[in-house]
């Protein structure tokens, strides 16, 4: 049985006072029946870790370097994330693929770097609207995931996958539960074929998840929770999604 997981991706939002209020609200609403985590900007990891320490709420980063260490100005290594108790690191978010030209291969290397230090990568895959309209959804997400599977080999069973259709991110236009489920089933079959553990792996949905659509999405057989952007910034909204 897969325990559902709801992860807040704060993206480049927050401030020290706003974070404190948000985390206090998320802590106050415990207990949850799902696993809950927040992926915060690097600079807030220390305070986030201190605030959440001792609770069952996990924290993580939104990216990680593919390199272990060295002259890589501005990069943050998986070992550093591990030092701050990060459980997760998002890799391959479509915003990084689009604005930072991250390739499938680089995303796979980031996933490998995270796993090597005991940080679970949340590997994001998803098609653009043009790709969906061209009937390429399945091919695109399978290609993105196969780069990770190829590099990680048997360790691929340790990742979390997030299906985030690019056209649904921040647009208010969510994939229908049936559309999302169809892609999740494809991804699970791919994971099962590659690792033999697909049935035990978590595949999250992300893209305009809100309190009022979360339950319908999360009740699909292959949707194991969500990666939440905008709605993770207000405690009441995020808590409602964690309870959905
Ligand atoms: P929104 O929930 O704001 O659409 O963002 C989704 C996302 O990109 C999470 O990683």
Short mmCIF file of C-alpha atoms and ligand atoms in Angstrom, two decimals:
data_model
loop_
_atom_site.label_atom_id
_atom_site.label_comp_id
_atom_site.label_asym_id
_atom_site.label_seq_id
_atom_site.Cartn_x
_atom_site.Cartn_y
_atom_site.Cartn_z
CA UNK A 1 0.00 0.00 0.00
CA UNK A 2 1.38 3.39 -1.01
CA UNK A 3 1.01 6.17 1.57
CA UNK A 4 -0.07 9.35 -0.15
CA UNK A 5 2.45 12.20 -0.21
CA UNK A 6 1.66 15.90 -0.53
CA UNK A 7 4.63 18.19 -1.19
CA UNK A 8 4.53 21.97 -1.21
CA UNK A 9 6.83 23.56 -3.80
CA UNK A 10 7.18 27.13 -2.65
CA UNK A 11 9.16 28.09 -5.77
CA UNK A 12 10.72 31.54 -5.32
CA UNK A 13 8.18 32.73 -2.78
CA UNK A 14 8.41 33.42 0.90
CA UNK A 15 10.00 35.61 3.52
CA UNK A 16 11.10 34.78 7.03
CA UNK A 17 7.89 36.08 8.66
CA UNK A 18 5.63 34.57 6.00
CA UNK A 19 7.38 31.20 6.24
CA UNK A 20 7.05 31.16 10.02
CA UNK A 21 3.32 31.79 9.78
CA UNK A 22 2.85 29.20 7.04
CA UNK A 23 4.81 26.47 8.83
CA UNK A 24 3.07 27.21 12.12
CA UNK A 25 -0.27 26.71 10.37
CA UNK A 26 0.86 23.45 8.77
CA UNK A 27 2.20 22.16 12.10
CA UNK A 28 -0.93 23.17 13.98
CA UNK A 29 -3.16 21.11 11.70
CA UNK A 30 -1.40 17.82 12.47
CA UNK A 31 -1.93 14.91 12.46
CA UNK A 32 -2.25 14.12 8.76
CA UNK A 33 -3.09 10.77 7.27
CA UNK A 34 -0.77 11.54 4.33
CA UNK A 35 2.95 12.14 4.33
CA UNK A 36 3.56 15.89 4.08
CA UNK A 37 6.65 17.84 3.00
CA UNK A 38 7.68 21.33 1.91
CA UNK A 39 10.38 22.15 -0.64
CA UNK A 40 11.69 25.60 0.16
CA UNK A 41 14.29 28.01 -1.27
CA UNK A 42 17.79 27.01 -0.13
CA UNK A 43 18.26 30.04 2.10
CA UNK A 44 15.28 29.03 4.21
CA UNK A 45 16.40 25.44 4.83
CA UNK A 46 18.04 26.17 8.18
CA UNK A 47 14.99 27.82 9.65
CA UNK A 48 12.62 25.33 8.07
CA UNK A 49 14.60 22.42 9.49
CA UNK A 50 14.64 24.02 12.93
CA UNK A 51 10.90 24.68 12.82
CA UNK A 52 9.92 21.22 11.59
CA UNK A 53 12.48 19.17 13.55
CA UNK A 54 10.77 16.63 15.76
CA UNK A 55 7.58 16.69 13.68
CA UNK A 56 6.66 14.17 10.99
CA UNK A 57 6.61 16.90 8.33
CA UNK A 58 9.59 16.60 5.97
CA UNK A 59 11.44 19.29 4.09
CA UNK A 60 13.54 19.52 0.99
CA UNK A 61 15.01 21.67 -1.76
CA UNK A 62 13.77 22.60 -5.21
CA UNK A 63 16.91 21.61 -7.09
CA UNK A 64 20.34 20.10 -6.48
CA UNK A 65 23.66 20.17 -8.31
CA UNK A 66 24.63 17.20 -10.42
CA UNK A 67 28.19 17.64 -9.10
CA UNK A 68 29.40 16.32 -5.76
CA UNK A 69 31.55 19.40 -5.02
CA UNK A 70 33.93 21.82 -6.65
CA UNK A 71 34.17 25.10 -8.53
CA UNK A 72 30.49 25.46 -9.44
CA UNK A 73 29.54 28.97 -8.35
CA UNK A 74 25.96 29.22 -7.14
CA UNK A 75 25.35 25.48 -7.00
CA UNK A 76 24.31 23.51 -3.92
CA UNK A 77 25.34 19.88 -3.52
CA UNK A 78 23.33 16.93 -2.31
CA UNK A 79 25.76 16.48 0.59
CA UNK A 80 24.91 20.02 1.74
CA UNK A 81 21.20 19.28 1.53
CA UNK A 82 21.74 16.11 3.54
CA UNK A 83 23.53 18.16 6.22
CA UNK A 84 20.35 20.14 6.66
CA UNK A 85 18.18 17.07 6.96
CA UNK A 86 16.54 17.34 3.56
CA UNK A 87 14.43 14.32 2.75
CA UNK A 88 13.63 15.46 -0.79
CA UNK A 89 15.03 17.44 -3.70
CA UNK A 90 12.85 18.31 -6.68
CA UNK A 91 14.73 17.71 -9.94
CA UNK A 92 13.72 18.47 -13.50
CA UNK A 93 10.89 20.84 -12.69
CA UNK A 94 9.56 22.20 -15.98
CA UNK A 95 10.53 25.72 -14.92
CA UNK A 96 14.15 24.60 -14.66
CA UNK A 97 13.95 22.62 -17.88
CA UNK A 98 12.52 25.68 -19.66
CA UNK A 99 14.39 28.61 -18.06
CA UNK A 100 17.69 26.90 -17.31
CA UNK A 101 17.88 24.60 -20.31
CA UNK A 102 18.07 21.46 -18.20
CA UNK A 103 18.28 18.36 -20.37
CA UNK A 104 16.91 14.91 -19.60
CA UNK A 105 20.49 13.76 -19.03
CA UNK A 106 21.26 16.57 -16.56
CA UNK A 107 18.04 15.86 -14.67
CA UNK A 108 19.04 12.20 -14.43
CA UNK A 109 22.48 13.18 -13.10
CA UNK A 110 20.86 15.41 -10.48
CA UNK A 111 18.61 12.55 -9.41
CA UNK A 112 21.66 10.30 -9.12
CA UNK A 113 23.59 12.92 -7.10
CA UNK A 114 20.68 13.30 -4.68
CA UNK A 115 20.21 9.57 -4.16
CA UNK A 116 23.93 9.11 -3.56
CA UNK A 117 23.57 11.27 -0.44
CA UNK A 118 20.31 9.77 0.76
CA UNK A 119 18.12 12.60 -0.53
CA UNK A 120 15.07 11.34 -2.42
CA UNK A 121 14.72 13.04 -5.80
CA UNK A 122 11.23 14.06 -6.86
CA UNK A 123 11.66 13.73 -10.62
CA UNK A 124 9.28 15.94 -12.58
CA UNK A 125 8.06 15.05 -16.05
CA UNK A 126 5.38 16.61 -18.20
CA UNK A 127 4.42 17.73 -21.67
CA UNK A 128 3.71 21.19 -23.05
CA UNK A 129 0.35 22.07 -24.53
CA UNK A 130 1.78 21.85 -28.05
CA UNK A 131 3.10 18.36 -27.32
CA UNK A 132 -0.26 17.28 -25.91
CA UNK A 133 -2.10 18.68 -28.91
CA UNK A 134 0.30 16.83 -31.19
CA UNK A 135 -0.47 13.55 -29.40
CA UNK A 136 3.04 13.33 -27.99
CA UNK A 137 2.26 13.26 -24.27
CA UNK A 138 3.13 9.62 -23.70
CA UNK A 139 6.32 9.76 -25.74
CA UNK A 140 7.52 12.92 -23.98
CA UNK A 141 7.00 11.74 -20.42
CA UNK A 142 8.42 8.30 -21.17
CA UNK A 143 11.53 9.85 -22.72
CA UNK A 144 12.02 12.13 -19.70
CA UNK A 145 11.61 9.29 -17.24
CA UNK A 146 13.68 6.81 -19.22
CA UNK A 147 16.77 9.03 -18.96
CA UNK A 148 16.53 8.74 -15.17
CA UNK A 149 15.78 5.02 -15.22
CA UNK A 150 18.70 4.38 -17.56
CA UNK A 151 21.21 6.19 -15.34
CA UNK A 152 19.94 4.97 -11.96
CA UNK A 153 19.32 1.36 -13.01
CA UNK A 154 17.98 -0.66 -10.05
CA UNK A 155 18.14 2.44 -7.77
CA UNK A 156 15.37 3.99 -9.85
CA UNK A 157 12.87 2.34 -7.53
CA UNK A 158 13.93 4.83 -4.82
CA UNK A 159 12.74 7.98 -6.60
CA UNK A 160 9.43 9.77 -6.41
CA UNK A 161 7.96 10.81 -9.77
CA UNK A 162 5.81 13.89 -10.30
CA UNK A 163 3.69 14.24 -13.43
CA UNK A 164 3.27 17.94 -14.06
CA UNK A 165 1.73 18.86 -17.39
CA UNK A 166 3.33 22.19 -18.26
CA UNK A 167 0.03 23.62 -19.48
CA UNK A 168 -1.52 23.05 -16.04
CA UNK A 169 1.17 24.75 -13.95
CA UNK A 170 0.13 28.07 -12.50
CA UNK A 171 -2.58 28.40 -15.13
CA UNK A 172 -5.60 27.41 -13.08
CA UNK A 173 -6.21 24.81 -15.76
CA UNK A 174 -5.77 21.41 -14.15
CA UNK A 175 -5.63 18.08 -15.90
CA UNK A 176 -8.86 16.20 -15.35
CA UNK A 177 -8.55 13.25 -12.98
CA UNK A 178 -8.97 10.94 -15.98
CA UNK A 179 -6.30 12.73 -18.05
CA UNK A 180 -3.86 12.62 -15.15
CA UNK A 181 -4.65 9.00 -14.30
CA UNK A 182 -4.02 7.92 -17.89
CA UNK A 183 -0.50 9.37 -17.81
CA UNK A 184 0.20 8.05 -14.31
CA UNK A 185 -0.73 4.55 -15.46
CA UNK A 186 1.75 4.84 -18.33
CA UNK A 187 4.49 6.01 -15.96
CA UNK A 188 3.78 3.25 -13.46
CA UNK A 189 3.94 0.61 -16.16
CA UNK A 190 7.28 2.04 -17.29
CA UNK A 191 8.61 2.01 -13.71
CA UNK A 192 7.35 -1.52 -13.18
CA UNK A 193 8.98 -2.78 -16.36
CA UNK A 194 12.29 -1.13 -15.46
CA UNK A 195 12.55 -1.80 -11.74
CA UNK A 196 10.03 -4.47 -10.83
CA UNK A 197 8.86 -2.19 -8.02
CA UNK A 198 6.48 0.10 -9.86
CA UNK A 199 3.54 -0.89 -7.69
CA UNK A 200 5.32 0.41 -4.59
CA UNK A 201 6.54 3.72 -6.06
CA UNK A 202 4.85 7.05 -5.57
CA UNK A 203 3.75 9.13 -8.55
CA UNK A 204 2.49 12.61 -7.66
CA UNK A 205 0.38 14.91 -9.77
CA UNK A 206 1.17 18.63 -10.00
CA UNK A 207 -0.49 21.49 -11.83
CA UNK A 208 -3.12 23.80 -10.36
CA UNK A 209 -4.03 21.41 -7.55
CA UNK A 210 -6.40 23.22 -5.18
CA UNK A 211 -8.47 22.25 -2.18
CA UNK A 212 -11.53 21.77 -4.37
CA UNK A 213 -9.99 19.46 -6.99
CA UNK A 214 -7.47 17.55 -4.88
CA UNK A 215 -9.81 14.80 -3.66
CA UNK A 216 -10.92 13.85 -7.18
CA UNK A 217 -7.32 13.72 -8.40
CA UNK A 218 -5.98 11.83 -5.39
CA UNK A 219 -8.73 9.22 -5.57
CA UNK A 220 -7.43 7.97 -8.92
CA UNK A 221 -5.75 4.58 -8.59
CA UNK A 222 -2.30 5.67 -9.77
CA UNK A 223 -2.19 9.18 -8.28
CA UNK A 224 -0.33 9.01 -4.99
CA UNK A 225 -0.57 12.62 -3.92
CA UNK A 226 0.46 15.99 -5.24
CA UNK A 227 3.20 18.50 -5.85
CA UNK A 228 1.58 21.79 -4.99
CA UNK A 229 2.72 25.23 -6.12
CA UNK A 230 0.55 28.27 -5.53
CA UNK A 231 -1.81 26.58 -3.10
CA UNK A 232 1.08 25.55 -0.84
CA UNK A 233 1.75 29.15 0.14
CA UNK A 234 -1.26 29.57 2.40
CA UNK A 235 -1.56 27.21 5.35
CA UNK A 236 -5.33 26.85 5.09
CA UNK A 237 -5.16 25.90 1.40
CA UNK A 238 -2.23 23.53 1.80
CA UNK A 239 -3.73 21.86 4.87
CA UNK A 240 -7.02 21.36 3.01
CA UNK A 241 -5.16 19.63 0.17
CA UNK A 242 -3.24 17.42 2.63
CA UNK A 243 -6.59 16.37 4.08
CA UNK A 244 -8.29 15.81 0.71
P1 LIG B 1 0.78 25.26 -9.31
O1 LIG B 1 0.17 24.39 -8.23
O2 LIG B 1 0.96 26.69 -8.88
O3 LIG B 1 0.07 25.11 -10.63
O4 LIG B 1 2.28 24.72 -9.54
C1 LIG B 1 2.48 23.36 -9.75
C2 LIG B 1 3.92 23.09 -9.68
O5 LIG B 1 4.67 23.50 -10.55
C3 LIG B 1 4.45 22.37 -8.51
O6 LIG B 1 5.76 21.99 -8.68
#
